[in-house]
Coordinates of C-alpha atoms in Angstrom, one line a residue:
M828 CA -11.6 -60.5 7.2
A829 CA -9.8 -58.2 9.8
L830 CA -6.5 -56.7 8.9
W831 CA -5.2 -56.9 12.5
G832 CA -6.2 -60.4 13.7
G833 CA -2.7 -62.0 14.4
R834 CA -2.3 -60.3 17.8
F835 CA -5.6 -61.6 19.1
Q836 CA -6.5 -65.1 20.5
S837 CA -10.3 -64.7 20.1
G838 CA -12.6 -62.8 17.8
S839 CA -14.6 -59.7 18.5
S840 CA -18.0 -60.0 20.1
D841 CA -21.0 -59.4 17.8
I842 CA -21.9 -56.3 19.8
F843 CA -18.4 -54.8 19.4
K844 CA -18.2 -55.8 15.7
A845 CA -21.5 -54.0 15.0
F846 CA -20.3 -51.0 17.0
N847 CA -16.8 -50.9 15.4
D848 CA -17.4 -51.8 11.7
S849 CA -17.6 -49.0 9.2
L850 CA -18.4 -50.9 6.0
P851 CA -22.1 -50.1 6.2
F852 CA -21.2 -46.4 5.4
D853 CA -17.7 -46.3 4.1
H854 CA -18.4 -48.7 1.2
V855 CA -19.1 -45.5 -0.8
L856 CA -15.3 -45.1 -0.9
V857 CA -14.9 -48.4 -2.8
K858 CA -13.8 -46.8 -6.1
Q859 CA -11.4 -44.5 -4.4
D860 CA -10.0 -47.4 -2.4
I861 CA -9.4 -49.3 -5.6
Q862 CA -7.9 -46.3 -7.3
G863 CA -5.5 -45.7 -4.4
S864 CA -4.6 -49.4 -4.3
I865 CA -3.7 -49.4 -7.9
G866 CA -1.5 -46.4 -7.4
W867 CA 0.1 -48.0 -4.3
S868 CA 0.7 -51.3 -6.2
K869 CA 2.7 -49.4 -8.9
A870 CA 4.7 -47.6 -6.2
I871 CA 5.7 -50.8 -4.3
Q872 CA 6.5 -52.5 -7.6
K873 CA 9.0 -49.7 -8.3
A874 CA 10.3 -50.2 -4.7
G875 CA 10.9 -53.9 -5.5
V876 CA 8.1 -55.4 -3.4
L877 CA 6.2 -56.7 -6.4
T878 CA 7.4 -58.0 -9.7
V879 CA 6.0 -56.4 -12.8
E880 CA 3.9 -59.5 -13.4
E881 CA 2.5 -59.4 -9.9
Q882 CA 1.7 -55.8 -10.2
Q883 CA -0.1 -56.4 -13.5
Q884 CA -2.1 -59.2 -12.0
M885 CA -3.0 -57.1 -9.0
E886 CA -4.0 -54.1 -11.1
Q887 CA -6.2 -56.2 -13.3
G888 CA -7.8 -57.8 -10.3
L889 CA -8.6 -54.4 -8.9
L890 CA -10.0 -53.2 -12.2
D891 CA -12.1 -56.3 -12.4
L892 CA -13.4 -55.6 -8.9
A893 CA -14.3 -52.1 -9.9
A894 CA -16.2 -53.4 -12.9
R895 CA -18.2 -55.7 -10.6
V896 CA -19.1 -52.7 -8.4
D897 CA -20.0 -50.6 -11.5
A898 CA -22.2 -53.4 -12.8
G899 CA -24.1 -53.5 -9.4
E900 CA -23.0 -57.1 -8.7
V901 CA -21.8 -56.3 -5.1
D902 CA -24.0 -56.4 -2.0
F903 CA -21.9 -54.9 0.8
S904 CA -24.5 -55.8 3.4
E905 CA -23.7 -59.5 2.9
S906 CA -20.0 -59.0 3.8
S907 CA -18.5 -59.5 7.2
A908 CA -15.6 -57.2 6.4
E909 CA -14.8 -54.5 9.0
D910 CA -14.4 -51.7 6.5
I911 CA -14.0 -51.0 2.8
H912 CA -10.2 -51.4 3.0
S913 CA -10.5 -55.0 4.3
W914 CA -13.3 -55.7 1.9
V915 CA -11.2 -54.8 -1.1
E916 CA -8.2 -56.8 0.1
S917 CA -10.3 -59.8 1.0
E918 CA -12.0 -59.8 -2.4
L919 CA -8.7 -59.4 -4.1
T920 CA -7.3 -62.3 -2.1
L921 CA -10.2 -64.5 -3.2
M922 CA -9.3 -63.6 -6.8
L923 CA -5.5 -63.8 -6.7
G924 CA -4.5 -65.7 -3.6
D925 CA -1.3 -64.8 -1.7
I926 CA -0.2 -62.2 -4.3
A927 CA -3.0 -59.9 -3.0
R928 CA -1.6 -60.2 0.6
K929 CA 1.4 -58.2 -0.6
L930 CA -0.7 -55.1 -1.5
H931 CA -0.7 -53.7 2.0
T932 CA 3.0 -53.8 2.3
G933 CA 4.3 -50.5 3.7
R934 CA 0.8 -49.0 3.9
S935 CA -1.5 -48.4 6.9
R936 CA -5.2 -48.0 7.0
N937 CA -4.4 -44.6 8.5
D938 CA -2.9 -43.1 5.4
Q939 CA -5.2 -45.3 3.2
V940 CA -8.5 -44.0 4.6
S941 CA -7.3 -40.3 4.4
T942 CA -6.3 -40.9 0.8
D943 CA -9.7 -42.5 -0.1
L944 CA -11.6 -39.7 1.6
R945 CA -9.6 -37.0 -0.1
L946 CA -10.1 -38.6 -3.5
W947 CA -13.9 -38.9 -2.8
S948 CA -14.0 -35.3 -1.5
R949 CA -12.2 -34.0 -4.6
E950 CA -14.6 -35.7 -7.0
T951 CA -17.6 -34.6 -5.0
V952 CA -16.3 -31.0 -4.9
D953 CA -16.0 -31.0 -8.7
V954 CA -19.6 -32.2 -9.0
L955 CA -20.8 -29.5 -6.5
L956 CA -18.9 -26.8 -8.4
K957 CA -20.8 -27.8 -11.6
T958 CA -24.1 -27.8 -9.8
L959 CA -23.4 -24.4 -8.2
T960 CA -22.5 -23.0 -11.6
M961 CA -25.8 -24.3 -13.1
C962 CA -27.7 -22.6 -10.2
V963 CA -25.9 -19.3 -11.0
Q964 CA -26.8 -19.6 -14.7
E965 CA -30.5 -20.2 -13.8
L966 CA -30.5 -17.1 -11.5
L967 CA -28.9 -15.1 -14.3
N968 CA -31.7 -16.2 -16.6
L969 CA -34.3 -15.3 -14.1
A970 CA -32.7 -11.9 -13.5
D971 CA -32.3 -11.1 -17.2
N972 CA -35.9 -12.0 -17.9
N973 CA -37.3 -9.8 -15.1
K974 CA -34.9 -6.9 -15.0
H975 CA -37.6 -4.3 -15.6
H976 CA -39.8 -5.5 -12.7
I977 CA -39.7 -3.7 -9.4
L978 CA -40.7 -4.9 -5.9
P979 CA -40.2 -3.6 -2.4
G980 CA -36.9 -4.1 -0.6
Y981 CA -37.1 -4.9 3.1
T982 CA -35.2 -4.1 6.3
H983 CA -36.5 -5.5 9.6
L984 CA -39.1 -7.3 7.4
Q985 CA -40.7 -3.9 6.7
R986 CA -40.9 -2.3 3.3
A987 CA -37.9 0.0 2.7
Q988 CA -36.7 1.2 -0.7
P989 CA -37.8 -0.4 -4.0
V990 CA -35.4 -2.6 -5.9
R991 CA -35.5 -4.4 -9.2
F992 CA -36.3 -8.1 -8.9
A993 CA -33.2 -8.8 -11.0
H994 CA -31.2 -7.0 -8.2
W995 CA -32.6 -9.4 -5.7
C996 CA -31.6 -12.3 -7.9
M997 CA -28.1 -11.0 -8.3
A998 CA -27.7 -10.8 -4.5
Y999 CA -28.0 -14.6 -4.4
V1000 CA -25.7 -14.9 -7.4
E1001 CA -23.0 -13.1 -5.3
M1002 CA -23.6 -15.6 -2.4
L1003 CA -23.3 -18.6 -4.8
K1004 CA -20.1 -17.1 -6.2
R1005 CA -18.6 -17.0 -2.7
D1006 CA -19.7 -20.6 -2.2
I1007 CA -17.9 -21.5 -5.4
S1008 CA -14.8 -19.7 -4.3
R1009 CA -14.9 -21.3 -0.9
L1010 CA -15.1 -24.8 -2.5
E1011 CA -12.3 -24.0 -4.9
D1012 CA -10.1 -23.0 -2.0
A1013 CA -11.0 -26.1 -0.1
R1014 CA -10.2 -28.3 -3.1
V1015 CA -6.6 -26.8 -3.3
R1016 CA -6.0 -27.6 0.4
L1017 CA -7.4 -31.1 0.3
N1018 CA -5.6 -32.1 -2.9
Q1019 CA -2.5 -33.4 -1.1
S1020 CA -1.6 -37.0 -0.8
P1021 CA -1.1 -38.8 2.6
L1022 CA -0.3 -42.1 0.9
G1023 CA 3.2 -43.3 2.1
C1024 CA 2.8 -41.8 5.5
A1025 CA 1.8 -45.2 6.8
A1026 CA 0.5 -45.4 10.4
L1027 CA 2.1 -42.2 11.6
A1028 CA 5.8 -42.2 11.0
G1029 CA 6.1 -42.9 7.3
T1030 CA 6.8 -46.0 5.4
T1031 CA 10.2 -47.7 5.3
Y1032 CA 10.0 -48.6 1.6
D1033 CA 11.6 -46.5 -1.1
I1034 CA 8.5 -44.8 -2.4
D1035 CA 8.6 -41.7 -4.6
R1036 CA 5.8 -39.9 -2.9
Y1037 CA 5.8 -37.1 -5.4
E1038 CA 5.3 -39.5 -8.3
L1039 CA 2.7 -41.4 -6.3
A1040 CA 0.8 -38.2 -5.5
E1041 CA 0.9 -37.1 -9.1
S1042 CA -0.3 -40.5 -10.4
L1043 CA -3.5 -40.1 -8.2
G1044 CA -4.1 -36.6 -9.4
F1045 CA -2.9 -34.8 -6.3
D1046 CA -0.9 -31.6 -6.4
G1047 CA 1.7 -33.1 -4.2
P1048 CA 2.3 -35.2 -1.0
C1049 CA 1.5 -34.2 2.6
M1050 CA 4.8 -33.1 4.2
N1051 CA 4.4 -34.4 7.7
S1052 CA 3.4 -38.0 8.4
L1053 CA 1.8 -37.2 11.8
D1054 CA -0.3 -34.5 10.5
A1055 CA -1.2 -36.3 7.3
V1056 CA -2.9 -39.3 9.0
S1057 CA -4.7 -37.2 11.6
D1058 CA -5.6 -34.1 9.5
R1059 CA -9.4 -33.7 9.0
D1060 CA -9.2 -29.9 8.3
Y1061 CA -10.3 -30.6 4.8
V1062 CA -13.4 -32.3 6.0
L1063 CA -14.1 -29.3 8.2
D1064 CA -13.5 -27.0 5.2
L1065 CA -16.1 -28.9 3.2
L1066 CA -18.6 -29.0 6.1
F1067 CA -18.2 -25.3 6.6
A1068 CA -18.6 -24.6 2.9
A1069 CA -21.7 -26.8 3.0
S1070 CA -23.1 -25.0 6.1
T1071 CA -22.5 -21.6 4.6
G1072 CA -24.0 -22.7 1.3
M1073 CA -27.0 -24.1 3.0
M1074 CA -27.4 -20.9 5.0
H1075 CA -27.5 -19.0 1.7
L1076 CA -30.1 -21.5 0.4
S1077 CA -32.1 -21.1 3.6
R1078 CA -32.3 -17.4 3.2
F1079 CA -33.2 -17.8 -0.4
A1080 CA -36.0 -20.2 0.6
E1081 CA -37.2 -17.8 3.3
D1082 CA -37.4 -14.9 0.9
L1083 CA -39.4 -16.9 -1.7
I1084 CA -41.7 -18.4 0.9
F1085 CA -42.7 -14.9 1.9
F1086 CA -42.8 -13.7 -1.7
N1087 CA -45.1 -16.6 -2.5
S1088 CA -47.4 -16.0 0.5
G1089 CA -50.9 -14.7 0.1
E1090 CA -49.8 -11.6 2.0
A1091 CA -47.1 -10.7 -0.5
N1092 CA -48.3 -12.5 -3.7
F1093 CA -45.1 -11.3 -5.5
I1094 CA -44.5 -14.7 -7.2
S1095 CA -46.1 -18.0 -8.0
L1096 CA -44.3 -21.3 -7.6
G1097 CA -44.8 -24.1 -10.1
D1098 CA -46.8 -27.2 -9.3
Q1099 CA -43.6 -29.2 -9.7
V1100 CA -42.1 -27.8 -6.5
T1101 CA -45.2 -27.4 -4.4
S1102 CA -47.7 -29.7 -2.7
G1103 CA -51.3 -29.5 -1.3
S1104 CA -53.1 -30.0 1.9
S1105 CA -54.8 -33.3 2.8
L1106 CA -57.7 -31.2 4.4
M1107 CA -57.8 -27.8 2.7
P1108 CA -58.1 -28.1 -1.1
Q1109 CA -57.2 -24.5 -1.8
K1110 CA -53.7 -24.8 -0.3
K1111 CA -50.5 -24.8 -2.4
N1112 CA -47.6 -25.2 -0.1
P1113 CA -44.0 -24.3 -0.8
D1114 CA -42.7 -27.6 0.6
A1115 CA -39.5 -27.7 -1.5
L1116 CA -38.4 -24.4 0.0
E1117 CA -39.4 -25.4 3.5
L1118 CA -37.5 -28.6 3.3
M1119 CA -34.5 -26.7 2.0
R1120 CA -34.7 -24.4 5.0
G1121 CA -35.2 -27.4 7.3
K1122 CA -32.3 -29.4 6.0
T1123 CA -29.9 -26.5 6.8
G1124 CA -29.9 -27.4 10.5
R1125 CA -29.0 -31.0 9.7
V1126 CA -25.9 -29.8 7.8
F1127 CA -25.0 -27.4 10.6
G1128 CA -25.1 -30.3 13.0
S1129 CA -22.6 -32.3 11.0
L1130 CA -20.1 -29.4 11.2
Q1131 CA -20.6 -29.0 14.9
A1132 CA -20.4 -32.7 15.6
L1133 CA -17.0 -33.1 13.9
L1134 CA -15.6 -29.9 15.5
V1135 CA -16.5 -31.4 18.9
T1136 CA -15.0 -34.8 18.0
L1137 CA -11.7 -33.3 16.9
K1138 CA -11.2 -30.7 19.6
G1139 CA -9.5 -33.0 22.1
L1140 CA -7.8 -35.6 20.0
P1141 CA -4.1 -36.1 20.5
L1142 CA -1.8 -36.9 17.5
A1143 CA -1.9 -39.1 15.5
Y1144 CA -4.8 -41.3 14.3
N1145 CA -7.6 -42.2 16.8
K1146 CA -10.7 -44.3 16.1
D1147 CA -12.9 -41.2 16.9
M1148 CA -11.9 -40.0 13.5
Q1149 CA -14.1 -42.7 12.0
E1150 CA -17.0 -40.3 12.8
D1151 CA -15.8 -37.9 10.1
K1152 CA -17.5 -39.8 7.2
Q1153 CA -21.2 -40.1 7.9
G1154 CA -21.7 -36.4 8.6
L1155 CA -19.6 -35.4 5.5
F1156 CA -21.4 -37.8 3.2
D1157 CA -24.8 -36.7 4.4
A1158 CA -24.0 -32.9 4.4
L1159 CA -22.6 -32.8 0.9
E1160 CA -25.5 -35.0 -0.3
Q1161 CA -28.1 -32.7 1.3
W1162 CA -26.4 -29.6 -0.1
S1163 CA -26.2 -31.1 -3.6
N1164 CA -29.9 -32.2 -3.4
C1165 CA -30.9 -28.7 -2.3
L1166 CA -29.0 -27.0 -5.1
F1167 CA -30.8 -29.2 -7.6
M1168 CA -34.0 -28.3 -6.0
M1169 CA -33.1 -24.6 -6.1
K1170 CA -32.6 -24.9 -9.8
E1171 CA -36.1 -26.5 -10.1
V1172 CA -37.6 -23.7 -8.0
V1173 CA -36.0 -20.9 -10.0
N1174 CA -37.2 -22.5 -13.2
S1175 CA -40.8 -22.5 -11.9
I1176 CA -41.0 -18.9 -10.7
E1177 CA -43.6 -16.6 -12.3
L1178 CA -43.5 -13.0 -11.2
N1179 CA -46.7 -11.2 -10.4
S1180 CA -45.4 -7.8 -11.6
A1181 CA -48.6 -5.9 -10.8
A1182 CA -48.6 -7.0 -7.1
C1183 CA -44.9 -6.2 -6.9
Q1184 CA -45.3 -2.7 -8.3
K1185 CA -48.3 -2.0 -6.1
A1186 CA -46.4 -3.1 -3.0
A1187 CA -43.3 -1.1 -4.0
R1188 CA -45.5 2.1 -4.3
E1189 CA -46.9 1.6 -0.8
G1190 CA -44.9 2.2 2.3
Y1191 CA -43.8 5.7 1.3
A1192 CA -40.5 4.5 -0.1
N1193 CA -40.3 7.7 -2.1
A1194 CA -40.1 9.8 1.1
T1195 CA -36.3 9.9 0.9
E1196 CA -36.6 11.3 -2.7
L1197 CA -38.9 14.1 -1.4
A1198 CA -36.4 15.0 1.3
D1199 CA -33.6 15.0 -1.4
Y1200 CA -35.8 17.2 -3.6
L1201 CA -36.1 19.8 -0.8
V1202 CA -32.3 19.7 -0.2
S1203 CA -31.8 20.4 -3.9
K1204 CA -34.0 23.6 -3.3
G1205 CA -31.6 24.8 -0.6
V1206 CA -33.4 23.4 2.4
P1207 CA -31.0 22.0 5.1
F1208 CA -31.3 18.2 5.3
R1209 CA -32.5 18.1 8.9
T1210 CA -35.3 20.6 8.0
A1211 CA -36.1 18.7 4.8
H1212 CA -36.3 15.5 6.9
E1213 CA -38.8 17.1 9.3
I1214 CA -40.9 18.5 6.4
T1215 CA -41.0 15.2 4.7
G1216 CA -42.0 13.4 7.9
A1217 CA -45.0 15.8 8.3
V1218 CA -46.0 15.2 4.6
V1219 CA -45.9 11.4 5.1
L1220 CA -48.0 11.7 8.3
Y1221 CA -50.6 13.7 6.4
A1222 CA -50.6 11.2 3.5
I1223 CA -51.1 8.3 5.9
N1224 CA -54.1 10.1 7.4
Q1225 CA -55.5 10.7 3.9
R1226 CA -54.7 7.0 3.0
L1227 CA -52.9 8.2 -0.1
P1228 CA -49.4 7.6 -1.5
L1229 CA -47.2 10.7 -1.7
E1230 CA -47.4 10.8 -5.5
N1231 CA -51.2 11.1 -5.3
L1232 CA -51.2 14.3 -3.2
R1233 CA -52.2 17.5 -4.9
L1234 CA -49.7 20.3 -5.3
D1235 CA -51.7 22.5 -2.8
E1236 CA -51.5 19.7 -0.3
F1237 CA -47.7 19.6 -0.6
Q1238 CA -47.4 23.4 -0.4
Q1239 CA -49.1 23.3 3.0
F1240 CA -45.7 22.1 4.3
S1241 CA -43.3 24.0 2.0
N1242 CA -43.8 26.6 -0.8
L1243 CA -40.7 25.3 -2.4
I1244 CA -42.5 22.2 -3.6
E1245 CA -43.6 22.7 -7.2
D1246 CA -44.9 20.6 -10.1
D1247 CA -41.4 19.2 -10.8
V1248 CA -41.7 17.1 -7.7
Y1249 CA -44.0 14.5 -9.3
P1250 CA -41.4 12.9 -11.7
I1251 CA -39.0 12.3 -8.8
L1252 CA -41.7 10.5 -6.9
E1253 CA -42.3 7.9 -9.6
L1254 CA -41.2 4.4 -8.9
E1255 CA -38.8 4.0 -11.8
Y1256 CA -37.1 7.2 -10.9
L1257 CA -36.5 6.0 -7.3
V1258 CA -34.9 2.8 -8.6
D1259 CA -32.9 4.1 -11.5
K1260 CA -31.5 7.0 -9.5
R1261 CA -29.4 4.3 -7.7
S1262 CA -27.2 4.0 -10.8
I1263 CA -23.9 3.7 -8.8
L1264 CA -21.9 0.5 -9.1
G1265 CA -23.7 -2.2 -7.1
G1266 CA -26.9 -0.2 -7.1
T1267 CA -30.4 -1.3 -8.2
G1268 CA -30.7 1.1 -11.3
I1269 CA -31.2 -0.5 -14.6
E1270 CA -27.7 0.3 -15.9
P1271 CA -25.7 -1.3 -13.1
V1272 CA -28.1 -4.2 -13.0
E1273 CA -27.7 -4.9 -16.7
K1274 CA -23.9 -4.4 -16.4
V1275 CA -23.5 -6.9 -13.6
I1276 CA -25.7 -9.5 -15.3
E1277 CA -23.6 -9.2 -18.5
Q1278 CA -20.3 -9.5 -16.4
N1279 CA -21.6 -12.7 -14.8
R1280 CA -22.9 -14.0 -18.1
H1281 CA -19.3 -13.6 -19.4
Q1282 CA -17.9 -15.5 -16.4
F1283 CA -20.5 -18.2 -16.1
G1284 CA -22.5 -18.3 -19.3
S1285 CA -19.7 -18.4 -21.9
A1286 CA -16.1 -19.2 -22.0
K1287 CA -13.6 -17.8 -24.5
F1288 CA -11.2 -20.5 -25.7
V1289 CA -8.5 -21.0 -28.2
V1290 CA -7.5 -24.3 -30.0
R1291 CA -3.8 -23.9 -30.9
D1292 CA -0.4 -25.6 -31.3
A1293 CA 1.3 -26.3 -28.0
K1294 CA 4.2 -24.3 -26.8
L1295 CA 7.0 -25.3 -24.5
T1296 CA 5.5 -23.1 -21.8
D1297 CA 2.5 -25.4 -21.8
I1298 CA 4.6 -28.4 -20.8
R1299 CA 3.6 -28.4 -17.1
A1300 CA -0.1 -28.4 -17.9
I1301 CA 0.4 -31.2 -20.5
V1302 CA 2.4 -33.3 -18.1
K1303 CA -0.3 -33.0 -15.5
L1304 CA -3.1 -33.9 -17.9
V1305 CA -1.3 -36.8 -19.4
N1306 CA -0.3 -38.2 -16.0
Y1307 CA -3.8 -37.7 -14.6
W1308 CA -5.4 -39.7 -17.4
S1309 CA -2.7 -42.3 -17.6
S1310 CA -3.3 -43.0 -13.8
R1311 CA -6.9 -43.8 -14.8
E1312 CA -5.7 -46.1 -17.6
E1313 CA -7.1 -43.9 -20.3
N1314 CA -3.7 -43.0 -21.8
L1315 CA -0.2 -44.4 -21.8
P1316 CA 2.1 -42.7 -19.3
R1317 CA 4.6 -40.3 -20.9
G1318 CA 7.7 -38.9 -19.1
E1319 CA 8.3 -35.2 -19.0
E1320 CA 11.4 -35.5 -21.2
D1321 CA 9.5 -37.5 -23.8
L1322 CA 6.7 -34.8 -23.8
I1323 CA 9.2 -32.0 -24.2
R1324 CA 10.8 -33.7 -27.2
S1325 CA 7.4 -34.3 -28.8
I1326 CA 5.9 -30.8 -27.9
R1327 CA 5.5 -30.1 -31.6
D1328 CA 3.1 -33.0 -31.9
F1329 CA 0.7 -31.5 -29.4
A1330 CA -2.3 -29.1 -29.6
V1331 CA -4.0 -27.6 -26.6
V1332 CA -7.3 -25.9 -25.7
E1333 CA -6.7 -22.7 -23.7
V1334 CA -9.7 -21.4 -21.7
N1335 CA -9.4 -17.9 -20.3
G1336 CA -5.6 -18.2 -20.4
Q1337 CA -5.5 -21.7 -18.8
V1338 CA -4.6 -24.9 -20.7
C1339 CA -7.4 -27.4 -20.0
A1340 CA -7.0 -30.0 -22.7
C1341 CA -4.3 -31.5 -24.9
A1342 CA -3.8 -34.1 -27.6
A1343 CA -1.0 -35.2 -29.9
L1344 CA -0.8 -36.2 -33.5
Y1345 CA 2.1 -38.7 -33.8
V1346 CA 3.3 -39.5 -37.3
Y1347 CA 5.0 -42.9 -37.7
S1348 CA 7.8 -43.4 -40.2
T1349 CA 5.4 -45.3 -42.5
G1350 CA 3.2 -42.1 -42.8
L1351 CA 0.5 -43.5 -40.6
A1352 CA -0.6 -41.0 -37.9
E1353 CA -2.1 -41.5 -34.4
I1354 CA -4.1 -39.2 -32.2
R1355 CA -3.0 -40.0 -28.7
S1356 CA -2.5 -38.5 -25.2
L1357 CA -6.0 -36.9 -25.5
G1358 CA -7.1 -35.5 -22.1
V1359 CA -9.5 -32.8 -20.9
S1360 CA -9.3 -31.6 -17.3
V1361 CA -12.1 -32.7 -15.0
N1362 CA -13.4 -29.2 -14.5
H1363 CA -13.9 -28.7 -18.3
Q1364 CA -15.6 -32.0 -19.2
G1365 CA -18.7 -31.9 -21.4
K1366 CA -17.9 -28.8 -23.3
G1367 CA -16.8 -30.3 -26.6
Y1368 CA -13.1 -29.5 -26.2
G1369 CA -12.0 -33.1 -26.9
Q1370 CA -13.9 -33.1 -30.3
K1371 CA -12.5 -29.7 -31.2
L1372 CA -8.9 -30.9 -30.5
C1373 CA -9.4 -34.0 -32.7
R1374 CA -10.8 -31.9 -35.5
Y1375 CA -7.9 -29.5 -35.2
L1376 CA -5.4 -32.5 -35.4
L1377 CA -7.2 -34.0 -38.4
D1378 CA -6.9 -30.7 -40.2
R1379 CA -3.2 -30.8 -39.4
A1380 CA -2.9 -34.3 -40.8
K1381 CA -4.7 -33.2 -44.0
E1382 CA -2.3 -30.3 -44.4
M1383 CA 0.6 -32.8 -44.1
S1384 CA -1.1 -34.8 -47.0
L1385 CA -1.5 -37.9 -44.7
L1386 CA -4.0 -40.5 -45.7
K1387 CA -5.0 -42.2 -42.5
V1388 CA -5.2 -41.4 -38.8
F1389 CA -6.0 -44.0 -36.1
V1390 CA -6.8 -44.2 -32.5
L1391 CA -6.8 -46.9 -29.8
T1392 CA -9.5 -46.2 -27.3
R1393 CA -12.0 -47.6 -24.8
K1394 CA -14.5 -44.9 -26.0
P1395 CA -15.1 -45.8 -29.6
K1396 CA -18.4 -43.9 -29.8
F1397 CA -16.6 -40.6 -29.2
F1398 CA -14.4 -41.1 -32.2
E1399 CA -17.2 -42.6 -34.4
N1400 CA -19.1 -39.3 -33.9
L1401 CA -16.0 -37.6 -35.5
G1402 CA -16.1 -39.9 -38.5
F1403 CA -13.7 -42.7 -37.4
N1404 CA -14.6 -46.2 -38.4
P1405 CA -13.8 -49.5 -36.6
G1406 CA -10.4 -51.0 -37.7
D1407 CA -8.1 -53.9 -36.9
K1408 CA -5.4 -53.6 -34.3
D1409 CA -3.4 -56.3 -36.0
A1410 CA -3.2 -54.0 -39.1
L1411 CA -1.3 -51.4 -37.0
P1412 CA 2.3 -52.9 -36.7
E1413 CA 3.7 -49.4 -36.1
K1414 CA 1.8 -49.0 -32.9
V1415 CA 2.4 -52.5 -31.8
M1416 CA 6.1 -52.2 -32.2
K1417 CA 6.4 -48.8 -30.6
D1418 CA 4.1 -48.8 -27.7
C1419 CA 2.1 -52.0 -27.2
D1420 CA 5.2 -54.0 -26.1
L1421 CA 5.7 -51.5 -23.3
C1422 CA 2.0 -51.5 -22.1
P1423 CA 1.3 -53.4 -18.9
K1424 CA -2.0 -54.6 -20.5
Q1425 CA -0.5 -55.9 -23.7
N1426 CA -1.9 -59.4 -23.1
N1427 CA -5.3 -58.2 -22.0
C1428 CA -5.9 -55.1 -24.1
D1429 CA -9.5 -53.8 -24.0
E1430 CA -9.0 -50.9 -26.4
E1431 CA -10.6 -50.8 -29.9
A1432 CA -8.9 -49.5 -33.0
L1433 CA -10.6 -46.9 -35.2
L1434 CA -9.4 -45.4 -38.5
Y1435 CA -10.1 -42.0 -40.2
H1436 CA -9.5 -42.0 -43.9
L1437 CA -8.7 -38.4 -44.8
S1438 CA -9.4 -38.9 -48.5
D1439 CA -12.9 -40.1 -47.7
H1440 CA -14.0 -36.8 -46.1
H1441 CA -14.8 -33.5 -47.5
S1442 CA -12.3 -30.7 -46.8
M1443 CA -12.8 -29.2 -43.4
P1444 CA -12.1 -25.5 -42.7
Q1445 CA -8.3 -25.0 -42.6
M1446 CA -6.9 -24.2 -39.2
L1447 CA -3.4 -23.0 -40.1
N1448 CA -3.6 -20.5 -37.3
A1449 CA -5.2 -20.7 -33.8
I1450 CA -9.0 -20.9 -33.8
E1451 CA -10.7 -18.4 -31.5
I1452 CA -14.2 -19.4 -30.5
N1453 CA -16.9 -18.4 -28.0
E1454 CA -18.9 -21.3 -26.8
V1455 CA -21.9 -21.4 -24.5
V1456 CA -21.2 -23.8 -21.6

């Protein structure tokens, strides 16, 4: 099914169709296309294009289509559709008939594809941010466990001053933190909705683009229709972030390949990230690191390819822009795979501390300390530099490190050198003397590890009653999850009136989760509007909110609390038991009659009998907790 066939008298040639069609690669956007289509169906229903019944049918059809995709029942290679947009519409038409043909009213593939790609990019960025954070945490563990080990630092690939191995680890932590920051910035810029901009000039239908953007989790709508449909800066942002991130991983790989070599022998890599030779049985090759280094060029190529593609394009949309996806999909996949491999590599590293220390003592890295020692005795620096150079030359000829020279040998070059020179030539002294902020001494290294542990290893959060100043965050959370059919939508005025029902989780000063305890006139209570921001999933905040509200219910001497949910297991783990929806007339009368899915409800009722449970710790005041994440 083509979305543009009416103008043409004959069909496309097989050669052109194969050249033109994008379904073989843009099918990965299927969930985002369905999500955007549900949002659009609601918008055009409010604009009078669809009746409420038609919109409900359309939305249910799209949800059913998504369920088929999730169940693995779809083989895109068997479809003759041109792209994912025409595939979704043709499948919906087979299910619903002519009603589905109304879905594209007022919409173009130009704003549709950009919406899909932004939704996909946003979700992928969130996954990458979590993966980067895991890598930072693994490096922090490696640094903390090896902070007393010392190895040579290098400039020009020659031994320079010694550094702590932990200091080396923390250098890559700083790089990964910049990668995180770069992605977070890119996410802000991409999280604008093009939907409603149509082909290039905007739709003629009365669409509330702010409401539409919010329903899809965007921060707001794009403000210029020409720019909205032709903008691929967000793709370049992500490709640049991936290229920089891969460059960091490539440097990381190169360092470890050298450290693992027989010439350095500073570390050993685990069997799980190495391979052998088909000819030489003694070989143990760092293939994971070499592949990580090799894939970097592949990611760089995707960035360069899109820059060249975009550089000469006029406004607005051009078919050239179809070339934005394959490179983006591949680059972010390779970056993600390499980050997971980095985590595996870091977990496998074993430090050969004896070899590290031996190498750190070689190369006369303590020569600078000897020069500084002479300066402390009143010798001008240039003179001290010359004396030290002569001492190093003598030591080289004797094949001895500086610290092994006898005192009389030192005094051949300066009578100011005395027995107190030997402590300052020791390796630990060299390293710990660099105790300045950012240095390799034990104190700054331990301090920076602790600071990063606080940022990435634990989060300070508070579970408390909501305040009116939380309303914007609550509105955003409720609307985000209602757009995904997890909660009923609530208007801002309704939420303001019911602010006393809500509790929130505040993480480092930011509200990241909310839920409400609504008490019906019969004394039955419901936990509803539960939502945790995408960036804070998996940390137990939802459970803590529910426990907080159950304690509130107990303080109010309530007997029963219920929920309606598609995730019964979550509430069963909290002590809820399956119930009967028909036994909840309060809910049916208040909300169910307003729900678009009232005749096709897939939620389960669960009940919590407060009298059946032992008393939980009272939470009259806010709970302050430190949780490892």
